[in-house]
PDB file of C-alpha atoms in Angstrom:
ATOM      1  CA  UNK E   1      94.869  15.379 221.481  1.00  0.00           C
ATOM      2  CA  UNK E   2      93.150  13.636 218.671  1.00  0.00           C
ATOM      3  CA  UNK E   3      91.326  17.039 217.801  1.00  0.00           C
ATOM      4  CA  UNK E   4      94.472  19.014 217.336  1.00  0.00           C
ATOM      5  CA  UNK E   5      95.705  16.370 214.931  1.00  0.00           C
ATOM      6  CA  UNK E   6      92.829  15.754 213.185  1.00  0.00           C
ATOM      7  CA  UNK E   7      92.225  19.463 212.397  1.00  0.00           C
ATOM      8  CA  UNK E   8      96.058  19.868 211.397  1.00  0.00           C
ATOM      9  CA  UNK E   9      96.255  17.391 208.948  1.00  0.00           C
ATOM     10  CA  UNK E  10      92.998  18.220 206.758  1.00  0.00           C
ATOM     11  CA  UNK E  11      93.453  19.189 203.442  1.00  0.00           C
ATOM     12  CA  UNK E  12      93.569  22.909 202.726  1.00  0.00           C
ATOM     13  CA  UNK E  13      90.674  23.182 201.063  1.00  0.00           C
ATOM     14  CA  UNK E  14      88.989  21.582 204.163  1.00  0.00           C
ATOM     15  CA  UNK E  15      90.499  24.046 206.187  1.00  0.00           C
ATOM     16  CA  UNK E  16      88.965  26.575 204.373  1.00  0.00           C
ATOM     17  CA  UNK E  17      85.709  25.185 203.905  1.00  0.00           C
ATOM     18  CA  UNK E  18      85.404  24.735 208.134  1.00  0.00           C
ATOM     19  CA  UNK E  19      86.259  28.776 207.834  1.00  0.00           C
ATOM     20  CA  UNK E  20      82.713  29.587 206.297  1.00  0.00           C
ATOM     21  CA  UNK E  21      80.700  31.119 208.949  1.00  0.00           C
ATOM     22  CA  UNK E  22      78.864  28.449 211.068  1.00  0.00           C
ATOM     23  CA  UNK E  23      81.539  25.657 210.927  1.00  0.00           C
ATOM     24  CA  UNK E  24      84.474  28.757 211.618  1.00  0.00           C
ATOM     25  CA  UNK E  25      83.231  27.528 215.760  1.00  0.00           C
ATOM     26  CA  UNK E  26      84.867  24.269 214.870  1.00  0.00           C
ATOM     27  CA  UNK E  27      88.489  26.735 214.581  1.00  0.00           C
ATOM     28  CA  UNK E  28      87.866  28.501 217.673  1.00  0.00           C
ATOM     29  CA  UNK E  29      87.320  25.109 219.260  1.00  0.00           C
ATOM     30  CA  UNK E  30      90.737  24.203 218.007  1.00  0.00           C
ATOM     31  CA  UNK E  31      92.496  27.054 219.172  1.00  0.00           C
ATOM     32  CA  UNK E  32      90.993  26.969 222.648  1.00  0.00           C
ATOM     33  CA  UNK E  33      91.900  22.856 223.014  1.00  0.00           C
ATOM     34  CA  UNK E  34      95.489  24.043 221.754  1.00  0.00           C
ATOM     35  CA  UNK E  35      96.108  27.135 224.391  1.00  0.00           C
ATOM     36  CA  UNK E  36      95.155  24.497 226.672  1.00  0.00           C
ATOM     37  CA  UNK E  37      97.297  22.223 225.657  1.00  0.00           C
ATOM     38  CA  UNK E  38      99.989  24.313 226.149  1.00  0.00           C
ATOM     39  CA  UNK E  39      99.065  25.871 229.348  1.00  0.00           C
ATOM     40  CA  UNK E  40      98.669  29.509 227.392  1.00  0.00           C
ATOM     41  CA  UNK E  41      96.316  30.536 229.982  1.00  0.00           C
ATOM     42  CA  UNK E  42      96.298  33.944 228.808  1.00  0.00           C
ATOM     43  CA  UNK E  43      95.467  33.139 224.665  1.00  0.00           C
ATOM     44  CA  UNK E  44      92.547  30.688 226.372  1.00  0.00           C
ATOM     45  CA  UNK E  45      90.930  33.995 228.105  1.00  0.00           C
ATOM     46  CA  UNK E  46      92.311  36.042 224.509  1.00  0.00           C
ATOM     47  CA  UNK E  47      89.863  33.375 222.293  1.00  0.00           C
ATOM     48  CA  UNK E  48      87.461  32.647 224.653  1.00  0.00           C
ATOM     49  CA  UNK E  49      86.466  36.384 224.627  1.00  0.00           C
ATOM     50  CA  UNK E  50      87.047  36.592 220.694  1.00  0.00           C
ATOM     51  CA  UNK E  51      84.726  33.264 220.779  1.00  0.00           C
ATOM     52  CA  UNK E  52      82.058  34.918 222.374  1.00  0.00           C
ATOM     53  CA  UNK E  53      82.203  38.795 221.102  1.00  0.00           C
ATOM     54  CA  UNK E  54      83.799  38.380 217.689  1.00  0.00           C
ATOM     55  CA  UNK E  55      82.900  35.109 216.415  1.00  0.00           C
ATOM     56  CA  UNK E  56      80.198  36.574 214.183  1.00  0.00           C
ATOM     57  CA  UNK E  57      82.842  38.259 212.016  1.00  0.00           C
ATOM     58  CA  UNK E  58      86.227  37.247 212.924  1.00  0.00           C
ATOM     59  CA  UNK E  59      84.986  34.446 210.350  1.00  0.00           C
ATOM     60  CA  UNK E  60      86.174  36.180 207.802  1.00  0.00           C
ATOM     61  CA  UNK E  61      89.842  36.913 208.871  1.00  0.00           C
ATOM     62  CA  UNK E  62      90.290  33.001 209.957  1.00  0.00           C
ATOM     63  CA  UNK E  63      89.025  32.551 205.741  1.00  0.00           C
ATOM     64  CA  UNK E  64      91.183  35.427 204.361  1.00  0.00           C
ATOM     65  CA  UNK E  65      94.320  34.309 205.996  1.00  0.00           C
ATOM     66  CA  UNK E  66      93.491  30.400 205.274  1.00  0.00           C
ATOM     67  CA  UNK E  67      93.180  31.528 201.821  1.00  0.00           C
ATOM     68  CA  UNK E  68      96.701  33.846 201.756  1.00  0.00           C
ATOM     69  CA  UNK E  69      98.754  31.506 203.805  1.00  0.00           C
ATOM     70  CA  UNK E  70      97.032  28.217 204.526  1.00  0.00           C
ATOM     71  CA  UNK E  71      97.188  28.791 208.416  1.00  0.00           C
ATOM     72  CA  UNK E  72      95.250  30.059 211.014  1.00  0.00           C
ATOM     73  CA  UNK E  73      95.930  33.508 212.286  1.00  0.00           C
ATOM     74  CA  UNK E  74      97.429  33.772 215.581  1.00  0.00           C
ATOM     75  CA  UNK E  75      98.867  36.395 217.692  1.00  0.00           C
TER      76      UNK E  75
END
């Protein structure tokens, strides 16, 4: 997927910057696309629900952990 590549191969200081609050969607985007990908039926439900319920402040783990370790957190 040209998505999941694009998003993994920005800079880290893009990465962060698509963590701020609005643009953090663009992450949970990315990790729904990848569960998908891999057929992770389970982490699709897991994100879709932290998508819709969470998203307002799980923000700010996806930039705290971007920060500490240049990743996304995952389970």
């Amino acid at each position: 997927m040209g998505y999941i590549n694009w998003m993994d191969g920005l800079s880290k200081g893009l990465k962060i910057v698509f963590c701020i609050f609005y643009l953090d969607l663009t992450w949970m985007v990315y990790r729904i696309i990848k569960f998908v990908r891999e057929k992770n039926w389970t982490m699709v439900v897991v994100w879709g629900i932290i998508a819709v319920l969470l998203g307002w402040i799980w923000w700010v783990v996806d930039l705290v952990v971007m920060i500490a370790k240049g990743e996304l957190f995952s389970f």
